[in-house]
Coordinates of C-alpha atoms in Angstrom, one line a residue:
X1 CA 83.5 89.2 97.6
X2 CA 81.9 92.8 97.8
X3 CA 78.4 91.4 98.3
X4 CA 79.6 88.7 100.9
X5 CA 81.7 91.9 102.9
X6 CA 77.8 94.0 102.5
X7 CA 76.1 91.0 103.4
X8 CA 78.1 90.9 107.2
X9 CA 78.6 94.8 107.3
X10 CA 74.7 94.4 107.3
X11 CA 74.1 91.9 109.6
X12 CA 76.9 93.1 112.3
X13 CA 76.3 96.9 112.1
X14 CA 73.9 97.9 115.0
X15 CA 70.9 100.4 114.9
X16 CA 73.7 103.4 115.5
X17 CA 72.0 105.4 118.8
X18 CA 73.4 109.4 119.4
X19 CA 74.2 109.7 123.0
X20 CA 75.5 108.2 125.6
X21 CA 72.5 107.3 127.5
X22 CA 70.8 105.3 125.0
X23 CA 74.0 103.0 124.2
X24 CA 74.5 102.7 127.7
X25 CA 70.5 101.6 128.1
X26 CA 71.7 99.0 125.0
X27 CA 74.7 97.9 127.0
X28 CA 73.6 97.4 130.4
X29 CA 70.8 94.8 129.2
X30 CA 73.0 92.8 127.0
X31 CA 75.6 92.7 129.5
X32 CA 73.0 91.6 132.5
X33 CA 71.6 88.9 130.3
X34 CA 74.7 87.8 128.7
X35 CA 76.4 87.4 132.7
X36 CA 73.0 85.4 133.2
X37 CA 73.0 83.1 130.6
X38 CA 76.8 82.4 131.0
X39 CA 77.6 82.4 134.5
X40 CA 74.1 81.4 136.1
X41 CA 72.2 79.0 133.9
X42 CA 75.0 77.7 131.8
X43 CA 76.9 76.4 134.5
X44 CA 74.7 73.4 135.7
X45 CA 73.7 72.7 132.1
X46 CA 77.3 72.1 130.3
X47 CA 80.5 71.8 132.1
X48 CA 82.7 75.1 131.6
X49 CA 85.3 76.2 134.0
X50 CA 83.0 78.2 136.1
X51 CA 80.8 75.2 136.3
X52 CA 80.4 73.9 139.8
X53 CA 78.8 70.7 138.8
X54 CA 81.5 68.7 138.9
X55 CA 81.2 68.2 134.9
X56 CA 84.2 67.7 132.6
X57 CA 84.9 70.5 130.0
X58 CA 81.6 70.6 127.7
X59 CA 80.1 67.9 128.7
X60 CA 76.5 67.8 129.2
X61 CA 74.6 67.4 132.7
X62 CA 72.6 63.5 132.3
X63 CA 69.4 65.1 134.0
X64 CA 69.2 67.9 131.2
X65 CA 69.8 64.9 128.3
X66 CA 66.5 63.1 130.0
X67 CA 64.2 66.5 130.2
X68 CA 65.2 67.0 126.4
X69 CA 64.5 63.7 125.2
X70 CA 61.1 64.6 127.2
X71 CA 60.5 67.0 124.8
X72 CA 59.2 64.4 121.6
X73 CA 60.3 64.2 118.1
X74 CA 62.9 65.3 116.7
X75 CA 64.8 65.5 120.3
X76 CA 64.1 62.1 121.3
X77 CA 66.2 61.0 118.3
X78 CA 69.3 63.0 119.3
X79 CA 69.1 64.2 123.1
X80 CA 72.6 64.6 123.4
X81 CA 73.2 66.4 120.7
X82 CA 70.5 68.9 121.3
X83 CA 71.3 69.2 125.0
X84 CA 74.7 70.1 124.1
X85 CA 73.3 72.8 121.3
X86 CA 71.5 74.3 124.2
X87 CA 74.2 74.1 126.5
X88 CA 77.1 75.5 124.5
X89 CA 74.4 78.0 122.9
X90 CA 73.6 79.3 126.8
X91 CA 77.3 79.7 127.3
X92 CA 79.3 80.7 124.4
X93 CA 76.1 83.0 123.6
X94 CA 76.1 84.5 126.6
X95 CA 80.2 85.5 126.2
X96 CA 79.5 86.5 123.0
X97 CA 76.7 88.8 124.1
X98 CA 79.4 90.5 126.8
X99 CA 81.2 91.7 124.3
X100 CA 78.9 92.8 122.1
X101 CA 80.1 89.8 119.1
X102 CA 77.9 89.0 116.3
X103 CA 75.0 89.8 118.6
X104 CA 72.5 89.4 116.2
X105 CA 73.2 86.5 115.5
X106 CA 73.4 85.2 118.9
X107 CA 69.7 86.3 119.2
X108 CA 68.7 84.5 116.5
X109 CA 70.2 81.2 118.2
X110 CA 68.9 82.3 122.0
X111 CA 65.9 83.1 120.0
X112 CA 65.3 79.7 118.9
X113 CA 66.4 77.9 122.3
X114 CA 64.3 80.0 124.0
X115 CA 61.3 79.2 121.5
X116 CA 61.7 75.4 121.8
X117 CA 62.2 75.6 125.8
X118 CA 58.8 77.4 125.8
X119 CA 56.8 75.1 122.9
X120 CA 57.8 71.9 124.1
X121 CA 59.2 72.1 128.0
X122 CA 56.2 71.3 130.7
X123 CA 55.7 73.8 132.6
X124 CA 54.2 73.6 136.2
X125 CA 52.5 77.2 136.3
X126 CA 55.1 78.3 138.4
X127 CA 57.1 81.4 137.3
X128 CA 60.4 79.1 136.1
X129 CA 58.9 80.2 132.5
X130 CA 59.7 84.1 133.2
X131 CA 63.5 84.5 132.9
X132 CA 62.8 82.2 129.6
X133 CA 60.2 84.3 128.1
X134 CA 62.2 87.3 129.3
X135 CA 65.4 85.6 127.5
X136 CA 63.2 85.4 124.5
X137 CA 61.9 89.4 124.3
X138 CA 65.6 90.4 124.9
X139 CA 66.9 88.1 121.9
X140 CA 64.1 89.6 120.0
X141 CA 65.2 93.4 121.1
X142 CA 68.4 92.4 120.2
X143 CA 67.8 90.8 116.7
X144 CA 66.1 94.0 115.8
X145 CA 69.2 96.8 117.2
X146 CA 72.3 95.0 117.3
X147 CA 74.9 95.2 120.1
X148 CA 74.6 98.9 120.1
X149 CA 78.0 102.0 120.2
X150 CA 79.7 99.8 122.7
X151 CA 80.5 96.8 121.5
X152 CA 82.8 94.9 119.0
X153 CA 80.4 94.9 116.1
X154 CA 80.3 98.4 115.8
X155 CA 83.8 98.8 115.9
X156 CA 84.2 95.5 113.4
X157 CA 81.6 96.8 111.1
X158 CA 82.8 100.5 111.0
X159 CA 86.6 100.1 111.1
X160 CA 87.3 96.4 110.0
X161 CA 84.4 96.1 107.1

């Protein structure tokens, strides 16, 4: 049980910043990006209350099933269930990166969406691929430091683990 309770202090504690400048340069990022992925881009992907799409709760939009099964093997097998992955992953990950809630992990999972959108989406050479790559450089920033001073994992790992 002690190595499990290491195990999450260590994976939920962020880099620990001195200041109040630097966690607020840590907050204001994850905040911006989490209000983006949740409220912007999830809403005409999945149906959540703020959706305006006309979707029931959590279910998926039928034009973002078909680009997905565009995407080849493996997704072709199981649109649905990958569309919803990214779906709920833009929106619950995008809460959870609010308030500053097993962030790292969260990366890891935007991390990976972001990876497939860019490997196997077709791309027109427009600039619709920035706010994915810039998606994918923030997950990675966030992998590496955690949530930051102000946000529940610090308080969770410090007080709670």
């Amino acid at each position: 049980m002690v190595r499990v309770r290491q195990f999450f202090k260590k994976i939920l504690k962020p880099y620990e910043v001195q200041g109040i400048l630097p966690n607020i340069l840590l907050l204001l990022p994850r905040v911006i990006m989490g209000c983006l992925l949740t409220f912007i881009f999830s809403k005409e992907l999945l149906g959540t209350p703020w959706a305006d799409e006309g979707l029931e709760l959590l279910q998926v939009a039928p034009w973002f099933v078909e680009k997905v099964s565009n995407f080849g093997i493996p997704f072709s097998l199981m649109p649905k269930t990958f569309a919803w992955s990214a779906g709920y992953t833009t929106a619950m990950g995008g809460i959870l990166l609010i308030m500053g809630a097993n962030t790292r992990i969260t990366a890891f999972f935007i991390i990976c969406m972001m990876l497939i959108t860019i490997l196997f989406r077709s791309w027109d050479g427009s600039w619709d691929i920035l706010p994915v790559f810039s998606f994918f450089c923030f997950g990675l920033f966030f992998l590496g430091f955690g949530a930051g001073k102000y946000s529940f994992d610090y308080y969770f790992s410090r007080y709670v683990l």
